[in-house]
PDB file of C-alpha atoms in Angstrom:
ATOM      1  CA  MET A   1      -4.154  -1.871 -19.500  1.00 97.00           C
ATOM      2  CA  LYS A   2      -4.458  -0.937 -15.881  1.00 98.00           C
ATOM      3  CA  ILE A   3      -4.439  -3.823 -13.311  1.00 98.00           C
ATOM      4  CA  PHE A   4      -6.170  -3.458  -9.957  1.00 98.00           C
ATOM      5  CA  VAL A   5      -6.350  -5.870  -7.163  1.00 98.00           C
ATOM      6  CA  ASP A   6      -9.777  -6.615  -5.761  1.00 98.00           C
ATOM      7  CA  THR A   7      -9.533  -7.167  -2.014  1.00 97.00           C
ATOM      8  CA  GLY A   8      -9.929  -5.674   1.442  1.00 96.00           C
ATOM      9  CA  ASP A   9      -7.041  -7.742   2.779  1.00 96.00           C
ATOM     10  CA  VAL A  10      -4.090  -5.383   3.562  1.00 96.00           C
ATOM     11  CA  GLU A  11      -1.645  -8.316   3.457  1.00 96.00           C
ATOM     12  CA  GLU A  12      -2.710  -9.294  -0.030  1.00 97.00           C
ATOM     13  CA  ILE A  13      -2.334  -5.619  -1.146  1.00 98.00           C
ATOM     14  CA  LYS A  14       1.162  -5.558   0.307  1.00 98.00           C
ATOM     15  CA  GLN A  15       2.088  -8.648  -1.758  1.00 97.00           C
ATOM     16  CA  ALA A  16       0.547  -7.262  -4.959  1.00 98.00           C
ATOM     17  CA  ALA A  17       2.146  -3.805  -4.409  1.00 97.00           C
ATOM     18  CA  ALA A  18       5.604  -5.385  -3.993  1.00 97.00           C
ATOM     19  CA  TRP A  19       5.466  -6.678  -7.606  1.00 98.00           C
ATOM     20  CA  GLY A  20       5.285  -3.043  -8.685  1.00 97.00           C
ATOM     21  CA  ILE A  21       2.651  -3.674 -11.404  1.00 97.00           C
ATOM     22  CA  ILE A  22      -0.668  -2.708  -9.766  1.00 98.00           C
ATOM     23  CA  ASP A  23      -2.454   0.558 -10.670  1.00 98.00           C
ATOM     24  CA  GLY A  24      -5.130   0.555  -7.980  1.00 98.00           C
ATOM     25  CA  VAL A  25      -7.329  -1.348  -5.592  1.00 98.00           C
ATOM     26  CA  THR A  26     -11.098  -2.068  -5.705  1.00 98.00           C
ATOM     27  CA  THR A  27     -13.124  -2.932  -2.521  1.00 96.00           C
ATOM     28  CA  ASN A  28     -16.699  -3.536  -1.807  1.00 94.00           C
ATOM     29  CA  PRO A  29     -18.776  -3.853   1.361  1.00 94.00           C
ATOM     30  CA  SER A  30     -18.345  -7.638   1.474  1.00 94.00           C
ATOM     31  CA  LEU A  31     -14.543  -7.402   1.072  1.00 94.00           C
ATOM     32  CA  ILE A  32     -14.270  -4.724   3.792  1.00 94.00           C
ATOM     33  CA  ALA A  33     -16.458  -6.737   6.104  1.00 94.00           C
ATOM     34  CA  LYS A  34     -14.283  -9.858   5.563  1.00 92.00           C
ATOM     35  CA  SER A  35     -11.183  -7.869   6.421  1.00 91.00           C
ATOM     36  CA  GLY A  36     -12.262  -7.577  10.064  1.00 91.00           C
ATOM     37  CA  HIS A  37     -11.240  -3.883  10.387  1.00 93.00           C
ATOM     38  CA  GLY A  38     -12.905  -0.611  10.187  1.00 95.00           C
ATOM     39  CA  PHE A  39     -13.819   0.945   6.846  1.00 96.00           C
ATOM     40  CA  LYS A  40     -11.865   4.193   7.132  1.00 97.00           C
ATOM     41  CA  GLU A  41      -8.860   2.483   8.720  1.00 96.00           C
ATOM     42  CA  THR A  42      -8.765  -0.158   5.937  1.00 97.00           C
ATOM     43  CA  VAL A  43      -9.157   2.410   3.110  1.00 97.00           C
ATOM     44  CA  LEU A  44      -6.508   4.792   4.433  1.00 97.00           C
ATOM     45  CA  LYS A  45      -4.027   1.813   4.883  1.00 97.00           C
ATOM     46  CA  ILE A  46      -4.698   0.784   1.291  1.00 97.00           C
ATOM     47  CA  CYS A  47      -3.985   4.316   0.094  1.00 98.00           C
ATOM     48  CA  GLU A  48      -0.724   4.185   2.071  1.00 98.00           C
ATOM     49  CA  LEU A  49       0.285   0.906   0.395  1.00 98.00           C
ATOM     50  CA  VAL A  50      -0.605   2.037  -3.134  1.00 98.00           C
ATOM     51  CA  PRO A  51       0.278   5.767  -3.067  1.00 97.00           C
ATOM     52  CA  ASN A  52      -0.059   6.295  -6.757  1.00 96.00           C
ATOM     53  CA  GLY A  53      -3.162   4.210  -7.335  1.00 98.00           C
ATOM     54  CA  ASP A  54      -6.890   4.740  -7.495  1.00 98.00           C
ATOM     55  CA  ILE A  55      -8.581   3.215  -4.546  1.00 98.00           C
ATOM     56  CA  SER A  56     -12.299   2.462  -4.915  1.00 98.00           C
ATOM     57  CA  ALA A  57     -14.397   2.713  -1.713  1.00 98.00           C
ATOM     58  CA  GLU A  58     -18.137   2.111  -1.926  1.00 97.00           C
ATOM     59  CA  VAL A  59     -21.064   3.850  -0.414  1.00 98.00           C
ATOM     60  CA  VAL A  60     -23.694   1.616   1.327  1.00 97.00           C
ATOM     61  CA  ALA A  61     -26.768   3.746   1.418  1.00 98.00           C
ATOM     62  CA  THR A  62     -29.438   3.442  -1.242  1.00 98.00           C
ATOM     63  CA  ASP A  63     -31.251   6.761  -0.990  1.00 98.00           C
ATOM     64  CA  TYR A  64     -29.750   9.782  -2.674  1.00 98.00           C
ATOM     65  CA  ASP A  65     -29.403  12.175   0.229  1.00 98.00           C
ATOM     66  CA  GLN A  66     -27.610   9.623   2.406  1.00 98.00           C
ATOM     67  CA  MET A  67     -25.517   8.343  -0.529  1.00 98.00           C
ATOM     68  CA  LEU A  68     -24.366  11.909  -1.087  1.00 98.00           C
ATOM     69  CA  LYS A  69     -23.401  12.437   2.623  1.00 98.00           C
ATOM     70  CA  GLU A  70     -21.422   9.139   2.554  1.00 98.00           C
ATOM     71  CA  ALA A  71     -19.744   9.971  -0.854  1.00 98.00           C
ATOM     72  CA  LEU A  72     -18.579  13.374   0.371  1.00 98.00           C
ATOM     73  CA  GLU A  73     -17.300  11.841   3.636  1.00 98.00           C
ATOM     74  CA  VAL A  74     -15.449   8.973   1.936  1.00 98.00           C
ATOM     75  CA  SER A  75     -13.961  11.245  -0.790  1.00 98.00           C
ATOM     76  CA  SER A  76     -12.621  13.604   1.826  1.00 98.00           C
ATOM     77  CA  TRP A  77     -10.373  10.903   3.379  1.00 98.00           C
ATOM     78  CA  HIS A  78      -7.653  10.925   0.634  1.00 98.00           C
ATOM     79  CA  PRO A  79      -7.217  12.254  -2.863  1.00 98.00           C
ATOM     80  CA  ASN A  80      -6.731   8.796  -4.346  1.00 98.00           C
ATOM     81  CA  ILE A  81     -10.129   7.593  -3.373  1.00 98.00           C
ATOM     82  CA  VAL A  82     -12.604   6.865  -6.110  1.00 98.00           C
ATOM     83  CA  VAL A  83     -16.193   6.695  -4.779  1.00 98.00           C
ATOM     84  CA  LYS A  84     -17.811   3.504  -5.780  1.00 98.00           C
ATOM     85  CA  VAL A  85     -21.589   3.759  -6.462  1.00 98.00           C
ATOM     86  CA  PRO A  86     -24.086   0.912  -7.477  1.00 98.00           C
ATOM     87  CA  LEU A  87     -26.016   1.324 -10.668  1.00 98.00           C
ATOM     88  CA  ILE A  88     -29.358   2.240  -9.299  1.00 98.00           C
ATOM     89  CA  GLU A  89     -31.451   5.403 -10.078  1.00 98.00           C
ATOM     90  CA  PRO A  90     -30.204   7.482  -7.146  1.00 98.00           C
ATOM     91  CA  GLY A  91     -26.776   6.138  -7.770  1.00 98.00           C
ATOM     92  CA  ILE A  92     -26.690   7.636 -11.316  1.00 98.00           C
ATOM     93  CA  SER A  93     -27.998  10.923  -9.909  1.00 98.00           C
ATOM     94  CA  LEU A  94     -25.172  10.809  -7.382  1.00 98.00           C
ATOM     95  CA  VAL A  95     -22.530  10.175 -10.000  1.00 98.00           C
ATOM     96  CA  LYS A  96     -23.718  13.129 -12.046  1.00 98.00           C
ATOM     97  CA  THR A  97     -23.544  15.363  -8.800  1.00 98.00           C
ATOM     98  CA  LEU A  98     -20.110  14.060  -7.914  1.00 98.00           C
ATOM     99  CA  ALA A  99     -18.821  14.541 -11.396  1.00 98.00           C
ATOM    100  CA  ASP A 100     -19.957  18.145 -11.461  1.00 98.00           C
ATOM    101  CA  ARG A 101     -17.932  18.637  -8.223  1.00 98.00           C
ATOM    102  CA  GLY A 102     -14.834  16.952  -9.624  1.00 98.00           C
ATOM    103  CA  ILE A 103     -15.158  13.832  -7.524  1.00 98.00           C
ATOM    104  CA  ARG A 104     -14.155  10.624  -9.301  1.00 98.00           C
ATOM    105  CA  THR A 105     -16.609   7.676  -9.341  1.00 98.00           C
ATOM    106  CA  ASN A 106     -16.661   3.944 -10.047  1.00 98.00           C
ATOM    107  CA  VAL A 107     -20.073   2.695 -11.006  1.00 98.00           C
ATOM    108  CA  THR A 108     -20.458  -0.960  -9.935  1.00 98.00           C
ATOM    109  CA  LEU A 109     -22.746  -3.890 -10.670  1.00 97.00           C
ATOM    110  CA  VAL A 110     -23.009  -3.090 -14.372  1.00 98.00           C
ATOM    111  CA  PHE A 111     -24.112  -6.058 -16.439  1.00 97.00           C
ATOM    112  CA  SER A 112     -25.404  -4.488 -19.670  1.00 97.00           C
ATOM    113  CA  VAL A 113     -24.343  -1.909 -22.213  1.00 97.00           C
ATOM    114  CA  THR A 114     -27.566   0.041 -21.547  1.00 98.00           C
ATOM    115  CA  GLN A 115     -26.592   0.334 -17.847  1.00 98.00           C
ATOM    116  CA  ALA A 116     -23.079   1.298 -19.051  1.00 98.00           C
ATOM    117  CA  LEU A 117     -24.439   4.102 -21.120  1.00 98.00           C
ATOM    118  CA  LEU A 118     -26.187   5.582 -18.202  1.00 98.00           C
ATOM    119  CA  ALA A 119     -23.044   5.543 -16.064  1.00 98.00           C
ATOM    120  CA  ALA A 120     -21.012   7.108 -19.027  1.00 98.00           C
ATOM    121  CA  LYS A 121     -23.521   9.890 -19.492  1.00 98.00           C
ATOM    122  CA  ALA A 122     -23.516  10.669 -15.819  1.00 98.00           C
ATOM    123  CA  GLY A 123     -19.759  11.105 -15.963  1.00 98.00           C
ATOM    124  CA  ALA A 124     -18.468   7.962 -14.306  1.00 98.00           C
ATOM    125  CA  THR A 125     -14.657   7.677 -14.104  1.00 98.00           C
ATOM    126  CA  TYR A 126     -14.865   3.898 -14.265  1.00 98.00           C
ATOM    127  CA  ILE A 127     -17.738   1.601 -15.344  1.00 98.00           C
ATOM    128  CA  SER A 128     -17.314  -1.711 -13.722  1.00 98.00           C
ATOM    129  CA  ASN A 129     -18.681  -4.474 -15.912  1.00 97.00           C
ATOM    130  CA  PHE A 130     -19.130  -7.693 -14.149  1.00 97.00           C
ATOM    131  CA  VAL A 131     -18.367 -10.869 -16.110  1.00 97.00           C
ATOM    132  CA  GLY A 132     -18.074 -13.855 -13.780  1.00 93.00           C
ATOM    133  CA  ARG A 133     -21.518 -13.440 -12.310  1.00 92.00           C
ATOM    134  CA  VAL A 134     -22.957 -13.409 -15.793  1.00 93.00           C
ATOM    135  CA  ASP A 135     -20.991 -16.504 -16.779  1.00 92.00           C
ATOM    136  CA  ASP A 136     -22.209 -18.157 -13.600  1.00 91.00           C
ATOM    137  CA  ILE A 137     -25.817 -18.104 -14.928  1.00 94.00           C
ATOM    138  CA  SER A 138     -24.749 -19.430 -18.377  1.00 93.00           C
ATOM    139  CA  GLY A 139     -24.346 -16.080 -20.038  1.00 93.00           C
ATOM    140  CA  ASP A 140     -21.304 -14.404 -21.673  1.00 94.00           C
ATOM    141  CA  GLY A 141     -20.228 -11.536 -19.490  1.00 94.00           C
ATOM    142  CA  MET A 142     -17.597 -10.392 -22.087  1.00 96.00           C
ATOM    143  CA  GLU A 143     -20.357  -9.444 -24.550  1.00 97.00           C
ATOM    144  CA  ALA A 144     -21.389  -6.517 -22.485  1.00 97.00           C
ATOM    145  CA  VAL A 145     -17.759  -5.570 -21.884  1.00 98.00           C
ATOM    146  CA  ALA A 146     -16.963  -5.497 -25.705  1.00 98.00           C
ATOM    147  CA  ALA A 147     -20.177  -3.538 -26.360  1.00 98.00           C
ATOM    148  CA  THR A 148     -19.363  -1.012 -23.584  1.00 98.00           C
ATOM    149  CA  VAL A 149     -15.801  -0.495 -24.997  1.00 98.00           C
ATOM    150  CA  ASP A 150     -17.340   0.184 -28.399  1.00 98.00           C
ATOM    151  CA  MET A 151     -19.881   2.478 -27.021  1.00 98.00           C
ATOM    152  CA  VAL A 152     -17.350   4.536 -25.076  1.00 98.00           C
ATOM    153  CA  ASN A 153     -15.043   4.791 -28.079  1.00 98.00           C
ATOM    154  CA  THR A 154     -17.854   5.651 -30.514  1.00 98.00           C
ATOM    155  CA  TYR A 155     -19.291   8.445 -28.599  1.00 98.00           C
ATOM    156  CA  GLY A 156     -16.034   9.693 -26.959  1.00 98.00           C
ATOM    157  CA  TYR A 157     -17.010   9.276 -23.359  1.00 98.00           C
ATOM    158  CA  ASP A 158     -14.230   9.821 -20.773  1.00 97.00           C
ATOM    159  CA  SER A 159     -15.243   6.754 -18.775  1.00 98.00           C
ATOM    160  CA  GLU A 160     -12.882   3.805 -18.604  1.00 98.00           C
ATOM    161  CA  VAL A 161     -14.225   0.198 -18.884  1.00 98.00           C
ATOM    162  CA  LEU A 162     -13.293  -1.839 -15.846  1.00 98.00           C
ATOM    163  CA  VAL A 163     -13.671  -5.599 -16.109  1.00 98.00           C
ATOM    164  CA  ALA A 164     -14.659  -6.953 -12.640  1.00 97.00           C
ATOM    165  CA  SER A 165     -15.815 -10.290 -11.325  1.00 96.00           C
ATOM    166  CA  ILE A 166     -12.895 -12.065 -12.930  1.00 97.00           C
ATOM    167  CA  ARG A 167     -12.930 -15.787 -12.371  1.00 96.00           C
ATOM    168  CA  HIS A 168      -9.854 -16.940 -14.360  1.00 96.00           C
ATOM    169  CA  PRO A 169      -6.950 -15.644 -16.508  1.00 97.00           C
ATOM    170  CA  LEU A 170      -8.941 -16.324 -19.698  1.00 97.00           C
ATOM    171  CA  HIS A 171     -11.175 -13.459 -18.653  1.00 97.00           C
ATOM    172  CA  ILE A 172      -8.130 -11.175 -18.683  1.00 98.00           C
ATOM    173  CA  VAL A 173      -7.224 -12.392 -22.128  1.00 98.00           C
ATOM    174  CA  GLN A 174     -10.765 -11.639 -23.370  1.00 98.00           C
ATOM    175  CA  ALA A 175     -10.762  -8.244 -21.701  1.00 98.00           C
ATOM    176  CA  ILE A 176      -7.524  -7.300 -23.529  1.00 98.00           C
ATOM    177  CA  GLU A 177      -9.080  -8.494 -26.848  1.00 98.00           C
ATOM    178  CA  ALA A 178     -12.180  -6.358 -26.107  1.00 98.00           C
ATOM    179  CA  GLY A 179      -9.934  -3.293 -25.442  1.00 98.00           C
ATOM    180  CA  ALA A 180     -10.998  -2.790 -21.883  1.00 98.00           C
ATOM    181  CA  HIS A 181      -9.033  -0.127 -19.937  1.00 98.00           C
ATOM    182  CA  VAL A 182      -8.834  -1.991 -16.549  1.00 98.00           C
ATOM    183  CA  CYS A 183      -9.040  -5.347 -15.058  1.00 98.00           C
ATOM    184  CA  THR A 184      -9.663  -5.814 -11.317  1.00 98.00           C
ATOM    185  CA  MET A 185      -9.074  -9.278  -9.843  1.00 98.00           C
ATOM    186  CA  PRO A 186      -8.411 -11.259  -6.642  1.00 97.00           C
ATOM    187  CA  LEU A 187      -4.824 -11.776  -5.723  1.00 98.00           C
ATOM    188  CA  LYS A 188      -5.281 -15.470  -6.508  1.00 98.00           C
ATOM    189  CA  ILE A 189      -6.025 -14.772 -10.131  1.00 98.00           C
ATOM    190  CA  MET A 190      -3.207 -12.232 -10.431  1.00 98.00           C
ATOM    191  CA  SER A 191      -0.776 -14.843  -9.227  1.00 97.00           C
ATOM    192  CA  MET A 192      -1.986 -17.116 -11.915  1.00 97.00           C
ATOM    193  CA  MET A 193      -0.812 -14.699 -14.564  1.00 97.00           C
ATOM    194  CA  PHE A 194       2.874 -15.665 -13.778  1.00 97.00           C
ATOM    195  CA  LYS A 195       2.245 -19.286 -14.544  1.00 96.00           C
ATOM    196  CA  HIS A 196       3.162 -21.213 -17.604  1.00 96.00           C
ATOM    197  CA  PRO A 197       4.579 -24.774 -17.760  1.00 97.00           C
ATOM    198  CA  LEU A 198       7.143 -23.737 -20.533  1.00 98.00           C
ATOM    199  CA  THR A 199       8.514 -21.011 -18.201  1.00 98.00           C
ATOM    200  CA  ASP A 200       9.038 -23.437 -15.413  1.00 97.00           C
ATOM    201  CA  LYS A 201      10.592 -26.052 -17.827  1.00 98.00           C
ATOM    202  CA  GLY A 202      12.824 -23.414 -19.429  1.00 98.00           C
ATOM    203  CA  LEU A 203      14.060 -22.053 -16.146  1.00 98.00           C
ATOM    204  CA  LYS A 204      14.903 -25.444 -14.733  1.00 97.00           C
ATOM    205  CA  GLN A 205      16.935 -26.232 -17.898  1.00 98.00           C
ATOM    206  CA  PHE A 206      18.812 -22.926 -17.664  1.00 97.00           C
ATOM    207  CA  LEU A 207      19.686 -23.399 -14.093  1.00 97.00           C
ATOM    208  CA  ASP A 208      20.628 -27.066 -14.528  1.00 97.00           C
ATOM    209  CA  ASP A 209      23.063 -26.135 -17.289  1.00 97.00           C
ATOM    210  CA  TRP A 210      24.493 -23.141 -15.392  1.00 96.00           C
ATOM    211  CA  ASN A 211      24.977 -25.238 -12.216  1.00 96.00           C
ATOM    212  CA  LYS A 212      26.574 -28.105 -14.136  1.00 97.00           C
ATOM    213  CA  ALA A 213      29.059 -25.767 -15.645  1.00 96.00           C
ATOM    214  CA  GLY A 214      30.010 -24.380 -12.271  1.00 94.00           C
ATOM    215  CA  LEU A 215      29.525 -20.765 -13.199  1.00 94.00           C
ATOM    216  CA  HIS A 216      28.919 -17.815 -10.853  1.00 94.00           C
ATOM    217  CA  ILE A 217      27.871 -14.238 -11.237  1.00 95.00           C
ATOM    218  CA  LEU A 218      29.086 -13.104  -7.840  1.00 94.00           C
ATOM    219  CA  GLU A 219      32.631 -14.104  -6.914  1.00 85.00           C
ATOM    220  CA  GLY A 220      33.325 -15.562  -3.575  1.00 73.00           C
TER     221      GLY A 220
END
Protein backbone atom coordinates (compact mmCIF):
# COMPACT_ATOMS: atom_id res chain seq x y z
CA MET A 1 0.00 0.00 0.00
CA LYS A 2 1.15 3.52 -0.75
CA ILE A 3 1.11 6.04 2.10
CA PHE A 4 0.53 9.71 1.37
CA VAL A 5 0.60 12.54 3.91
CA ASP A 6 -2.37 14.91 3.68
CA THR A 7 -1.17 18.43 4.44
CA GLY A 8 -0.07 21.76 3.04
CA ASP A 9 2.40 22.33 5.85
CA VAL A 10 5.98 22.10 4.54
CA GLU A 11 7.40 21.38 8.00
CA GLU A 12 5.07 18.41 8.43
CA ILE A 13 6.12 17.09 5.02
CA LYS A 14 9.80 17.41 5.99
CA GLN A 15 9.14 15.28 9.08
CA ALA A 16 7.20 12.62 7.17
CA ALA A 17 9.76 12.54 4.36
CA ALA A 18 12.57 11.98 6.89
CA TRP A 19 10.99 8.65 7.84
CA GLY A 20 11.56 7.45 4.28
CA ILE A 21 8.18 5.75 3.94
CA ILE A 22 5.86 8.22 2.20
CA ASP A 23 4.95 7.81 -1.45
CA GLY A 24 3.30 11.15 -2.04
CA VAL A 25 1.39 14.15 -0.70
CA THR A 26 -2.22 15.23 -1.06
CA THR A 27 -3.33 18.82 -0.65
CA ASN A 28 -6.62 20.65 -1.05
CA PRO A 29 -7.65 24.32 -1.15
CA SER A 30 -8.29 24.38 2.61
CA LEU A 31 -4.87 22.93 3.44
CA ILE A 32 -3.09 25.29 1.06
CA ALA A 33 -4.95 28.30 2.49
CA LYS A 34 -4.04 27.17 6.00
CA SER A 35 -0.34 27.03 5.06
CA GLY A 36 -0.23 30.81 4.64
CA HIS A 37 1.90 30.60 1.49
CA GLY A 38 1.25 30.85 -2.22
CA PHE A 39 -0.18 27.88 -4.10
CA LYS A 40 2.57 27.40 -6.69
CA GLU A 41 5.30 28.14 -4.15
CA THR A 42 3.95 25.53 -1.75
CA VAL A 43 3.37 22.84 -4.37
CA LEU A 44 6.86 23.22 -5.84
CA LYS A 45 8.42 23.04 -2.38
CA ILE A 46 6.49 19.84 -1.71
CA CYS A 47 7.76 18.39 -5.00
CA GLU A 48 11.29 19.22 -3.87
CA LEU A 49 10.82 17.52 -0.50
CA VAL A 50 9.25 14.36 -1.97
CA PRO A 51 11.10 14.05 -5.29
CA ASN A 52 9.89 10.54 -6.08
CA GLY A 53 6.28 10.99 -4.95
CA ASP A 54 2.96 11.90 -6.50
CA ILE A 55 1.86 15.37 -5.41
CA SER A 56 -1.85 16.14 -5.72
CA ALA A 57 -2.72 19.79 -6.39
CA GLU A 58 -6.36 20.76 -6.81
CA VAL A 59 -8.11 23.04 -9.27
CA VAL A 60 -10.59 25.48 -7.74
CA ALA A 61 -12.80 26.47 -10.71
CA THR A 62 -16.10 24.65 -11.21
CA ASP A 63 -16.80 25.28 -14.91
CA TYR A 64 -15.09 23.13 -17.51
CA ASP A 65 -13.22 25.76 -19.49
CA GLN A 66 -11.67 27.42 -16.46
CA MET A 67 -10.94 24.07 -14.83
CA LEU A 68 -9.05 23.02 -17.96
CA LYS A 69 -6.98 26.20 -17.94
CA GLU A 70 -6.12 25.71 -14.27
CA ALA A 71 -5.34 22.02 -14.76
CA LEU A 72 -2.97 22.67 -17.66
CA GLU A 73 -1.23 25.41 -15.68
CA VAL A 74 -0.83 23.33 -12.52
CA SER A 75 0.33 20.20 -14.37
CA SER A 76 3.02 22.23 -16.17
CA TRP A 77 4.79 23.11 -12.91
CA HIS A 78 6.40 19.73 -12.23
CA PRO A 79 6.20 16.17 -13.65
CA ASN A 80 5.26 14.73 -10.25
CA ILE A 81 2.07 16.79 -9.99
CA VAL A 82 -1.25 14.95 -10.15
CA VAL A 83 -4.19 17.27 -10.90
CA LYS A 84 -6.87 16.94 -8.26
CA VAL A 85 -10.43 17.33 -9.57
CA PRO A 86 -13.75 17.31 -7.69
CA LEU A 87 -16.37 14.75 -8.70
CA ILE A 88 -18.80 17.06 -10.46
CA GLU A 89 -20.07 16.83 -14.03
CA PRO A 90 -17.50 19.20 -15.58
CA GLY A 91 -14.87 17.54 -13.38
CA ILE A 92 -15.46 14.13 -14.95
CA SER A 93 -15.32 15.69 -18.42
CA LEU A 94 -12.03 17.31 -17.43
CA VAL A 95 -10.58 14.02 -16.18
CA LYS A 96 -11.37 12.40 -19.53
CA THR A 97 -9.69 15.27 -21.40
CA LEU A 98 -6.62 15.17 -19.18
CA ALA A 99 -6.36 11.38 -19.37
CA ASP A 100 -6.42 11.58 -23.17
CA ARG A 101 -3.51 14.03 -22.94
CA GLY A 102 -1.53 11.80 -20.59
CA ILE A 103 -2.03 14.05 -17.55
CA ARG A 104 -2.59 12.19 -14.28
CA THR A 105 -5.59 13.01 -12.09
CA ASN A 106 -6.93 12.44 -8.59
CA VAL A 107 -10.72 12.58 -8.41
CA THR A 108 -11.71 13.86 -4.99
CA LEU A 109 -14.86 14.04 -2.86
CA VAL A 110 -15.97 10.55 -3.83
CA PHE A 111 -18.45 8.99 -1.42
CA SER A 112 -20.13 6.16 -3.35
CA VAL A 113 -19.19 3.34 -5.71
CA THR A 114 -21.36 4.87 -8.45
CA GLN A 115 -19.32 8.07 -8.26
CA ALA A 116 -16.15 5.99 -8.28
CA LEU A 117 -17.32 4.20 -11.44
CA LEU A 118 -17.64 7.55 -13.24
CA ALA A 119 -14.11 8.48 -12.19
CA ALA A 120 -12.68 5.13 -13.28
CA LYS A 121 -14.39 5.25 -16.68
CA ALA A 122 -13.07 8.79 -17.24
CA GLY A 123 -9.53 7.53 -16.65
CA ALA A 124 -8.73 8.81 -13.16
CA THR A 125 -5.29 7.86 -11.85
CA TYR A 126 -6.53 7.97 -8.26
CA ILE A 127 -10.07 7.78 -6.89
CA SER A 128 -10.22 9.47 -3.48
CA ASN A 129 -12.89 7.75 -1.39
CA PHE A 130 -13.65 9.78 1.74
CA VAL A 131 -14.41 7.74 4.85
CA GLY A 132 -14.27 10.03 7.90
CA ARG A 133 -16.89 12.44 6.63
CA VAL A 134 -19.29 9.53 6.07
CA ASP A 135 -18.59 8.13 9.52
CA ASP A 136 -19.24 11.61 10.93
CA ILE A 137 -22.88 11.38 9.79
CA SER A 138 -23.34 7.85 11.18
CA GLY A 139 -22.54 6.03 7.94
CA ASP A 140 -19.81 3.51 7.14
CA GLY A 141 -17.32 5.11 4.78
CA MET A 142 -15.41 1.86 4.31
CA GLU A 143 -18.37 0.22 2.57
CA ALA A 144 -17.82 2.41 -0.48
CA VAL A 145 -14.07 1.81 -0.35
CA ALA A 146 -14.52 -1.97 -0.40
CA ALA A 147 -17.09 -1.74 -3.19
CA THR A 148 -14.80 0.52 -5.21
CA VAL A 149 -11.84 -1.85 -4.85
CA ASP A 150 -14.04 -4.72 -6.02
CA MET A 151 -15.31 -2.65 -8.96
CA VAL A 152 -11.82 -1.65 -10.08
CA ASN A 153 -10.57 -5.24 -9.83
CA THR A 154 -13.62 -6.80 -11.48
CA TYR A 155 -13.54 -4.57 -14.55
CA GLY A 156 -9.80 -4.06 -14.78
CA TYR A 157 -9.72 -0.27 -14.49
CA ASP A 158 -6.29 1.33 -14.15
CA SER A 159 -7.43 3.64 -11.34
CA GLU A 160 -6.04 3.22 -7.82
CA VAL A 161 -8.36 3.51 -4.83
CA LEU A 162 -7.13 6.18 -2.43
CA VAL A 163 -8.66 6.23 1.05
CA ALA A 164 -8.99 9.81 2.28
CA SER A 165 -10.53 11.63 5.24
CA ILE A 166 -8.85 9.18 7.62
CA ARG A 167 -9.69 9.90 11.25
CA HIS A 168 -7.74 7.20 13.13
CA PRO A 169 -5.44 4.18 12.62
CA LEU A 170 -8.39 1.75 12.49
CA HIS A 171 -9.36 3.35 9.18
CA ILE A 172 -5.92 2.32 7.87
CA VAL A 173 -6.43 -1.27 9.05
CA GLN A 174 -9.83 -1.36 7.35
CA ALA A 175 -8.37 0.11 4.15
CA ILE A 176 -5.75 -2.67 4.12
CA GLU A 177 -8.45 -5.29 4.65
CA ALA A 178 -10.45 -3.81 1.76
CA GLY A 179 -7.41 -3.97 -0.53
CA ALA A 180 -7.17 -0.22 -1.15
CA HIS A 181 -4.09 0.94 -3.04
CA VAL A 182 -3.35 4.15 -1.10
CA CYS A 183 -4.08 5.79 2.25
CA THR A 184 -3.61 9.51 2.72
CA MET A 185 -3.65 10.91 6.23
CA PRO A 186 -2.65 13.85 8.41
CA LEU A 187 0.78 13.64 10.01
CA LYS A 188 -0.86 13.19 13.42
CA ILE A 189 -2.51 9.95 12.29
CA MET A 190 0.68 8.74 10.60
CA SER A 191 2.56 9.29 13.87
CA MET A 192 0.02 7.11 15.68
CA MET A 193 1.01 4.16 13.48
CA PHE A 194 4.28 3.89 15.40
CA LYS A 195 2.56 3.50 18.76
CA HIS A 196 1.91 0.29 20.67
CA PRO A 197 2.16 -0.14 24.45
CA LEU A 198 3.96 -3.48 24.10
CA THR A 199 6.62 -1.82 21.92
CA ASP A 200 7.26 0.78 24.62
CA LYS A 201 7.27 -1.87 27.36
CA GLY A 202 9.57 -4.20 25.44
CA LEU A 203 12.06 -1.48 24.53
CA LYS A 204 12.25 -0.32 28.14
CA GLN A 205 12.98 -3.86 29.30
CA PHE A 206 15.67 -4.39 26.65
CA LEU A 207 17.43 -1.13 27.53
CA ASP A 208 17.16 -1.67 31.28
CA ASP A 209 18.76 -5.12 30.96
CA TRP A 210 21.48 -3.81 28.64
CA ASN A 211 22.38 -0.88 30.87
CA LYS A 212 22.35 -3.05 34.00
CA ALA A 213 24.92 -5.34 32.34
CA GLY A 214 27.13 -2.36 31.50
CA LEU A 215 27.40 -3.31 27.82
CA HIS A 216 28.40 -1.04 24.95
CA ILE A 217 28.30 -1.20 21.15
CA LEU A 218 30.76 1.62 20.56
CA GLU A 219 33.96 1.46 22.55
CA GLY A 220 35.22 4.57 24.26
